[in-house]
Amino acid sequence: MATIFTRIINGEIPCYKIAEDENYFAFLDISPVQKGHTLVIPKVETDYIFSLDDQTLAGLTLFAKKVAAAIEKAIPCKRIGVAVMGMEVPHAHIHLVPIQNEGDLNFAKAHLKLEPAEMEAIAEKIRKAF
């Protein structure tokens, strides 16, 4: 059975898409720790990021770098924090989170609940910066 991320890639589940190419896909996290929190995934469904072949992993990192640059232009922040945990969805993914300090990258704290209109506005700002 396809993961929720594969279903998002296939258009079966809506998302706030940021960017896509033939191998990678980026979209806003629907339960963000900060505004602009974005997930970057390979289109190939692989559970663990370090199970990806070297070319796919390198490509994922380079695609994430482009997405991070767009987030940084669109969302006021000091840095883009990066996290790879991979426990919540069995599909390799990178979290890109706009941060002001290290505490902003705390996944244990309460996540934001943003209205769809605000999520779309954030996605649009990042897409324009991409």
Short mmCIF file of N, CA and C in Angstrom, two decimals:
data_model
loop_
_atom_site.label_atom_id
_atom_site.label_comp_id
_atom_site.label_asym_id
_atom_site.label_seq_id
_atom_site.Cartn_x
_atom_site.Cartn_y
_atom_site.Cartn_z
N MET A 1 0.84 -1.18 0.00
CA MET A 1 0.00 0.00 0.00
C MET A 1 0.88 1.25 0.00
N ALA A 2 0.51 2.21 -0.81
CA ALA A 2 1.28 3.45 -0.94
C ALA A 2 1.25 4.25 0.36
N THR A 3 2.37 4.91 0.65
CA THR A 3 2.41 5.79 1.82
C THR A 3 1.56 7.04 1.55
N ILE A 4 1.26 7.76 2.61
CA ILE A 4 0.52 9.01 2.45
C ILE A 4 1.30 9.98 1.56
N PHE A 5 2.62 9.95 1.62
CA PHE A 5 3.42 10.85 0.78
C PHE A 5 3.31 10.47 -0.69
N THR A 6 3.32 9.17 -0.99
CA THR A 6 3.14 8.73 -2.37
C THR A 6 1.76 9.14 -2.88
N ARG A 7 0.77 9.04 -2.01
CA ARG A 7 -0.58 9.45 -2.40
C ARG A 7 -0.65 10.96 -2.64
N ILE A 8 0.14 11.74 -1.90
CA ILE A 8 0.22 13.18 -2.14
C ILE A 8 0.87 13.44 -3.49
N ILE A 9 1.98 12.79 -3.77
CA ILE A 9 2.67 12.94 -5.05
C ILE A 9 1.72 12.62 -6.20
N ASN A 10 0.93 11.56 -6.04
CA ASN A 10 0.02 11.11 -7.09
C ASN A 10 -1.25 11.96 -7.20
N GLY A 11 -1.40 12.95 -6.32
CA GLY A 11 -2.56 13.83 -6.37
C GLY A 11 -3.81 13.24 -5.75
N GLU A 12 -3.67 12.13 -5.04
CA GLU A 12 -4.83 11.49 -4.38
C GLU A 12 -5.21 12.21 -3.09
N ILE A 13 -4.26 12.89 -2.50
CA ILE A 13 -4.46 13.65 -1.27
C ILE A 13 -3.96 15.07 -1.54
N PRO A 14 -4.75 16.09 -1.23
CA PRO A 14 -4.29 17.46 -1.50
C PRO A 14 -3.15 17.87 -0.58
N CYS A 15 -2.38 18.84 -1.06
CA CYS A 15 -1.27 19.37 -0.26
C CYS A 15 -1.04 20.81 -0.66
N TYR A 16 -0.17 21.46 0.08
CA TYR A 16 0.26 22.82 -0.25
C TYR A 16 1.64 22.67 -0.89
N LYS A 17 1.62 22.41 -2.19
CA LYS A 17 2.86 22.10 -2.92
C LYS A 17 3.73 23.34 -3.05
N ILE A 18 5.03 23.11 -2.86
CA ILE A 18 6.03 24.16 -3.00
C ILE A 18 6.76 24.01 -4.33
N ALA A 19 7.26 22.81 -4.60
CA ALA A 19 8.06 22.58 -5.81
C ALA A 19 8.06 21.09 -6.13
N GLU A 20 8.36 20.81 -7.40
CA GLU A 20 8.40 19.42 -7.84
C GLU A 20 9.28 19.34 -9.08
N ASP A 21 10.01 18.25 -9.21
CA ASP A 21 10.65 17.92 -10.48
C ASP A 21 10.42 16.44 -10.73
N GLU A 22 11.12 15.85 -11.65
CA GLU A 22 10.86 14.46 -12.00
C GLU A 22 11.18 13.46 -10.89
N ASN A 23 12.02 13.86 -9.93
CA ASN A 23 12.45 12.93 -8.88
C ASN A 23 12.08 13.32 -7.45
N TYR A 24 11.72 14.59 -7.22
CA TYR A 24 11.54 15.08 -5.86
C TYR A 24 10.29 15.96 -5.76
N PHE A 25 9.81 16.12 -4.54
CA PHE A 25 8.57 16.85 -4.29
C PHE A 25 8.69 17.55 -2.95
N ALA A 26 8.22 18.79 -2.87
CA ALA A 26 8.26 19.55 -1.61
C ALA A 26 6.88 20.15 -1.35
N PHE A 27 6.45 20.07 -0.10
CA PHE A 27 5.13 20.58 0.30
C PHE A 27 5.15 20.97 1.76
N LEU A 28 4.23 21.87 2.13
CA LEU A 28 4.15 22.30 3.52
C LEU A 28 3.70 21.15 4.42
N ASP A 29 4.29 21.07 5.59
CA ASP A 29 3.85 20.13 6.62
C ASP A 29 2.50 20.63 7.15
N ILE A 30 1.50 19.78 7.21
CA ILE A 30 0.18 20.23 7.67
C ILE A 30 0.11 20.37 9.19
N SER A 31 1.15 19.94 9.88
CA SER A 31 1.23 20.11 11.32
C SER A 31 2.59 20.73 11.64
N PRO A 32 2.78 21.99 11.23
CA PRO A 32 4.12 22.58 11.30
C PRO A 32 4.56 22.97 12.71
N VAL A 33 5.87 22.92 12.91
CA VAL A 33 6.42 23.42 14.16
C VAL A 33 6.68 24.93 14.06
N GLN A 34 6.81 25.43 12.83
CA GLN A 34 6.96 26.86 12.55
C GLN A 34 6.29 27.13 11.21
N LYS A 35 5.86 28.37 10.99
CA LYS A 35 5.29 28.74 9.70
C LYS A 35 6.35 28.56 8.61
N GLY A 36 5.98 27.89 7.54
CA GLY A 36 6.90 27.62 6.46
C GLY A 36 7.55 26.25 6.53
N HIS A 37 7.27 25.48 7.57
CA HIS A 37 7.81 24.12 7.75
C HIS A 37 7.45 23.30 6.52
N THR A 38 8.45 22.83 5.82
CA THR A 38 8.28 22.14 4.55
C THR A 38 8.91 20.76 4.60
N LEU A 39 8.27 19.81 3.92
CA LEU A 39 8.80 18.46 3.77
C LEU A 39 9.32 18.30 2.35
N VAL A 40 10.48 17.69 2.22
CA VAL A 40 11.07 17.41 0.92
C VAL A 40 11.26 15.90 0.84
N ILE A 41 10.72 15.31 -0.23
CA ILE A 41 10.72 13.85 -0.35
C ILE A 41 11.18 13.41 -1.74
N PRO A 42 11.76 12.21 -1.80
CA PRO A 42 12.00 11.64 -3.12
C PRO A 42 10.68 11.02 -3.62
N LYS A 43 10.51 10.97 -4.91
CA LYS A 43 9.30 10.35 -5.44
C LYS A 43 9.35 8.83 -5.32
N VAL A 44 10.54 8.28 -5.26
CA VAL A 44 10.67 6.85 -5.04
C VAL A 44 10.32 6.57 -3.57
N GLU A 45 9.49 5.59 -3.36
CA GLU A 45 9.02 5.28 -2.00
C GLU A 45 10.04 4.37 -1.31
N THR A 46 10.79 4.97 -0.41
CA THR A 46 11.80 4.27 0.39
C THR A 46 11.61 4.69 1.83
N ASP A 47 11.56 3.74 2.73
CA ASP A 47 11.26 4.02 4.13
C ASP A 47 12.34 4.86 4.82
N TYR A 48 13.59 4.51 4.64
CA TYR A 48 14.68 5.10 5.43
C TYR A 48 15.60 5.89 4.52
N ILE A 49 15.87 7.12 4.88
CA ILE A 49 16.64 8.01 4.02
C ILE A 49 18.00 7.42 3.63
N PHE A 50 18.64 6.69 4.55
CA PHE A 50 19.96 6.15 4.24
C PHE A 50 19.88 4.82 3.49
N SER A 51 18.67 4.41 3.12
CA SER A 51 18.49 3.28 2.21
C SER A 51 18.43 3.76 0.76
N LEU A 52 18.33 5.06 0.56
CA LEU A 52 18.33 5.61 -0.80
C LEU A 52 19.69 5.36 -1.45
N ASP A 53 19.69 5.14 -2.76
CA ASP A 53 20.98 5.02 -3.44
C ASP A 53 21.67 6.39 -3.41
N ASP A 54 22.96 6.39 -3.60
CA ASP A 54 23.75 7.62 -3.44
C ASP A 54 23.28 8.75 -4.35
N GLN A 55 22.94 8.44 -5.58
CA GLN A 55 22.51 9.47 -6.52
C GLN A 55 21.19 10.10 -6.07
N THR A 56 20.25 9.29 -5.61
CA THR A 56 18.95 9.81 -5.15
C THR A 56 19.12 10.64 -3.89
N LEU A 57 19.94 10.17 -2.95
CA LEU A 57 20.18 10.92 -1.72
C LEU A 57 20.85 12.26 -2.03
N ALA A 58 21.85 12.25 -2.90
CA ALA A 58 22.52 13.50 -3.27
C ALA A 58 21.54 14.45 -3.95
N GLY A 59 20.72 13.92 -4.85
CA GLY A 59 19.73 14.74 -5.54
C GLY A 59 18.70 15.32 -4.58
N LEU A 60 18.28 14.51 -3.60
CA LEU A 60 17.33 14.97 -2.59
C LEU A 60 17.92 16.14 -1.81
N THR A 61 19.17 16.03 -1.44
CA THR A 61 19.85 17.08 -0.69
C THR A 61 19.96 18.37 -1.52
N LEU A 62 20.30 18.23 -2.78
CA LEU A 62 20.41 19.41 -3.64
C LEU A 62 19.05 20.06 -3.89
N PHE A 63 18.01 19.24 -4.05
CA PHE A 63 16.66 19.79 -4.21
C PHE A 63 16.23 20.50 -2.93
N ALA A 64 16.52 19.89 -1.77
CA ALA A 64 16.19 20.50 -0.49
C ALA A 64 16.91 21.83 -0.32
N LYS A 65 18.14 21.93 -0.81
CA LYS A 65 18.90 23.18 -0.72
C LYS A 65 18.18 24.30 -1.48
N LYS A 66 17.65 23.99 -2.66
CA LYS A 66 16.91 24.99 -3.44
C LYS A 66 15.63 25.40 -2.72
N VAL A 67 14.94 24.43 -2.15
CA VAL A 67 13.71 24.72 -1.42
C VAL A 67 14.03 25.57 -0.19
N ALA A 68 15.10 25.24 0.52
CA ALA A 68 15.50 26.00 1.70
C ALA A 68 15.80 27.45 1.34
N ALA A 69 16.46 27.67 0.22
CA ALA A 69 16.76 29.04 -0.21
C ALA A 69 15.47 29.83 -0.46
N ALA A 70 14.48 29.17 -1.04
CA ALA A 70 13.20 29.84 -1.29
C ALA A 70 12.47 30.14 0.02
N ILE A 71 12.49 29.21 0.95
CA ILE A 71 11.86 29.44 2.26
C ILE A 71 12.51 30.63 2.94
N GLU A 72 13.84 30.66 2.89
CA GLU A 72 14.58 31.73 3.56
C GLU A 72 14.25 33.11 2.97
N LYS A 73 13.99 33.17 1.68
CA LYS A 73 13.59 34.42 1.03
C LYS A 73 12.16 34.82 1.43
N ALA A 74 11.30 33.82 1.62
CA ALA A 74 9.87 34.08 1.82
C ALA A 74 9.46 34.26 3.28
N ILE A 75 10.16 33.61 4.19
CA ILE A 75 9.79 33.59 5.61
C ILE A 75 10.92 34.22 6.44
N PRO A 76 10.65 35.29 7.18
CA PRO A 76 11.70 35.89 8.00
C PRO A 76 12.26 34.87 9.01
N CYS A 77 13.56 34.64 8.94
CA CYS A 77 14.21 33.69 9.85
C CYS A 77 15.72 33.91 9.82
N LYS A 78 16.40 33.35 10.82
CA LYS A 78 17.86 33.43 10.84
C LYS A 78 18.48 32.29 10.03
N ARG A 79 17.83 31.15 10.06
CA ARG A 79 18.33 29.96 9.37
C ARG A 79 17.17 29.07 8.97
N ILE A 80 17.50 28.08 8.17
CA ILE A 80 16.56 26.99 7.90
C ILE A 80 17.11 25.78 8.63
N GLY A 81 16.37 25.34 9.65
CA GLY A 81 16.76 24.14 10.38
C GLY A 81 16.42 22.91 9.56
N VAL A 82 17.23 21.89 9.72
CA VAL A 82 17.04 20.64 8.97
C VAL A 82 16.92 19.50 9.96
N ALA A 83 15.92 18.65 9.74
CA ALA A 83 15.75 17.47 10.59
C ALA A 83 15.37 16.29 9.71
N VAL A 84 15.96 15.16 10.03
CA VAL A 84 15.60 13.90 9.39
C VAL A 84 15.36 12.91 10.50
N MET A 85 14.09 12.53 10.65
CA MET A 85 13.75 11.57 11.70
C MET A 85 13.17 10.32 11.07
N GLY A 86 12.14 10.51 10.26
CA GLY A 86 11.59 9.40 9.50
C GLY A 86 10.81 8.39 10.29
N MET A 87 10.32 8.75 11.44
CA MET A 87 9.59 7.78 12.25
C MET A 87 8.08 7.83 11.99
N GLU A 88 7.57 9.00 11.61
CA GLU A 88 6.12 9.18 11.53
C GLU A 88 5.51 8.69 10.22
N VAL A 89 6.23 8.71 9.12
CA VAL A 89 5.74 8.22 7.83
C VAL A 89 6.85 7.37 7.22
N PRO A 90 6.54 6.15 6.78
CA PRO A 90 7.58 5.28 6.23
C PRO A 90 7.96 5.64 4.79
N HIS A 91 8.34 6.89 4.60
CA HIS A 91 8.77 7.41 3.30
C HIS A 91 9.85 8.44 3.62
N ALA A 92 11.05 8.23 3.11
CA ALA A 92 12.17 9.13 3.40
C ALA A 92 11.76 10.59 3.20
N HIS A 93 12.13 11.45 4.14
CA HIS A 93 11.81 12.86 4.01
C HIS A 93 12.72 13.72 4.87
N ILE A 94 12.85 14.96 4.43
CA ILE A 94 13.65 15.97 5.13
C ILE A 94 12.70 17.07 5.57
N HIS A 95 12.81 17.48 6.83
CA HIS A 95 12.06 18.62 7.34
C HIS A 95 12.93 19.86 7.18
N LEU A 96 12.38 20.90 6.57
CA LEU A 96 13.04 22.21 6.49
C LEU A 96 12.18 23.18 7.29
N VAL A 97 12.77 23.78 8.32
CA VAL A 97 12.00 24.61 9.24
C VAL A 97 12.68 25.97 9.42
N PRO A 98 11.95 27.07 9.10
CA PRO A 98 12.51 28.39 9.38
C PRO A 98 12.66 28.58 10.89
N ILE A 99 13.85 28.98 11.32
CA ILE A 99 14.08 29.12 12.77
C ILE A 99 14.77 30.44 13.09
N GLN A 100 14.51 30.90 14.31
CA GLN A 100 15.22 32.04 14.88
C GLN A 100 16.28 31.57 15.87
N ASN A 101 16.00 30.41 16.49
CA ASN A 101 16.95 29.82 17.44
C ASN A 101 16.73 28.30 17.47
N GLU A 102 17.59 27.59 18.15
CA GLU A 102 17.53 26.13 18.16
C GLU A 102 16.23 25.59 18.74
N GLY A 103 15.63 26.31 19.68
CA GLY A 103 14.38 25.87 20.29
C GLY A 103 13.22 25.81 19.30
N ASP A 104 13.34 26.53 18.19
CA ASP A 104 12.28 26.52 17.18
C ASP A 104 12.20 25.19 16.43
N LEU A 105 13.20 24.36 16.58
CA LEU A 105 13.24 23.07 15.88
C LEU A 105 12.87 21.93 16.84
N ASN A 106 12.04 22.24 17.81
CA ASN A 106 11.63 21.27 18.83
C ASN A 106 10.32 20.61 18.40
N PHE A 107 10.39 19.37 17.97
CA PHE A 107 9.21 18.65 17.50
C PHE A 107 8.34 18.14 18.64
N ALA A 108 8.84 18.22 19.87
CA ALA A 108 8.07 17.75 21.03
C ALA A 108 7.05 18.80 21.49
N LYS A 109 7.27 20.05 21.14
CA LYS A 109 6.33 21.10 21.56
C LYS A 109 5.07 21.06 20.69
N ALA A 110 4.07 21.78 21.11
CA ALA A 110 2.79 21.82 20.37
C ALA A 110 3.03 22.39 18.97
N HIS A 111 2.43 21.73 18.00
CA HIS A 111 2.55 22.16 16.61
C HIS A 111 1.49 23.22 16.32
N LEU A 112 1.74 24.01 15.30
CA LEU A 112 0.81 25.07 14.93
C LEU A 112 -0.42 24.49 14.23
N LYS A 113 -1.52 25.18 14.38
CA LYS A 113 -2.75 24.85 13.66
C LYS A 113 -3.12 26.08 12.85
N LEU A 114 -2.82 26.03 11.56
CA LEU A 114 -3.04 27.18 10.69
C LEU A 114 -4.25 26.94 9.80
N GLU A 115 -4.96 28.00 9.50
CA GLU A 115 -6.12 27.93 8.61
C GLU A 115 -5.64 27.65 7.18
N PRO A 116 -6.48 26.98 6.39
CA PRO A 116 -6.10 26.69 5.00
C PRO A 116 -5.68 27.92 4.20
N ALA A 117 -6.35 29.04 4.39
CA ALA A 117 -5.99 30.26 3.65
C ALA A 117 -4.58 30.72 4.01
N GLU A 118 -4.21 30.60 5.28
CA GLU A 118 -2.86 31.00 5.69
C GLU A 118 -1.82 30.03 5.13
N MET A 119 -2.14 28.74 5.15
CA MET A 119 -1.23 27.74 4.59
C MET A 119 -1.00 28.02 3.10
N GLU A 120 -2.07 28.30 2.38
CA GLU A 120 -1.94 28.59 0.94
C GLU A 120 -1.13 29.85 0.71
N ALA A 121 -1.33 30.88 1.54
CA ALA A 121 -0.57 32.12 1.40
C ALA A 121 0.93 31.88 1.64
N ILE A 122 1.24 31.07 2.64
CA ILE A 122 2.65 30.74 2.92
C ILE A 122 3.24 29.97 1.75
N ALA A 123 2.51 28.96 1.26
CA ALA A 123 3.00 28.17 0.13
C ALA A 123 3.23 29.05 -1.09
N GLU A 124 2.32 29.96 -1.34
CA GLU A 124 2.46 30.85 -2.50
C GLU A 124 3.69 31.74 -2.38
N LYS A 125 3.96 32.26 -1.19
CA LYS A 125 5.16 33.08 -0.98
C LYS A 125 6.42 32.28 -1.26
N ILE A 126 6.46 31.05 -0.79
CA ILE A 126 7.65 30.21 -1.00
C ILE A 126 7.77 29.84 -2.48
N ARG A 127 6.65 29.48 -3.11
CA ARG A 127 6.68 29.12 -4.55
C ARG A 127 7.22 30.29 -5.38
N LYS A 128 6.79 31.50 -5.07
CA LYS A 128 7.27 32.67 -5.82
C LYS A 128 8.75 32.88 -5.63
N ALA A 129 9.30 32.49 -4.48
CA ALA A 129 10.73 32.66 -4.21
C ALA A 129 11.57 31.51 -4.78
N PHE A 130 10.92 30.46 -5.20
CA PHE A 130 11.65 29.26 -5.69
C PHE A 130 12.26 29.50 -7.06
#
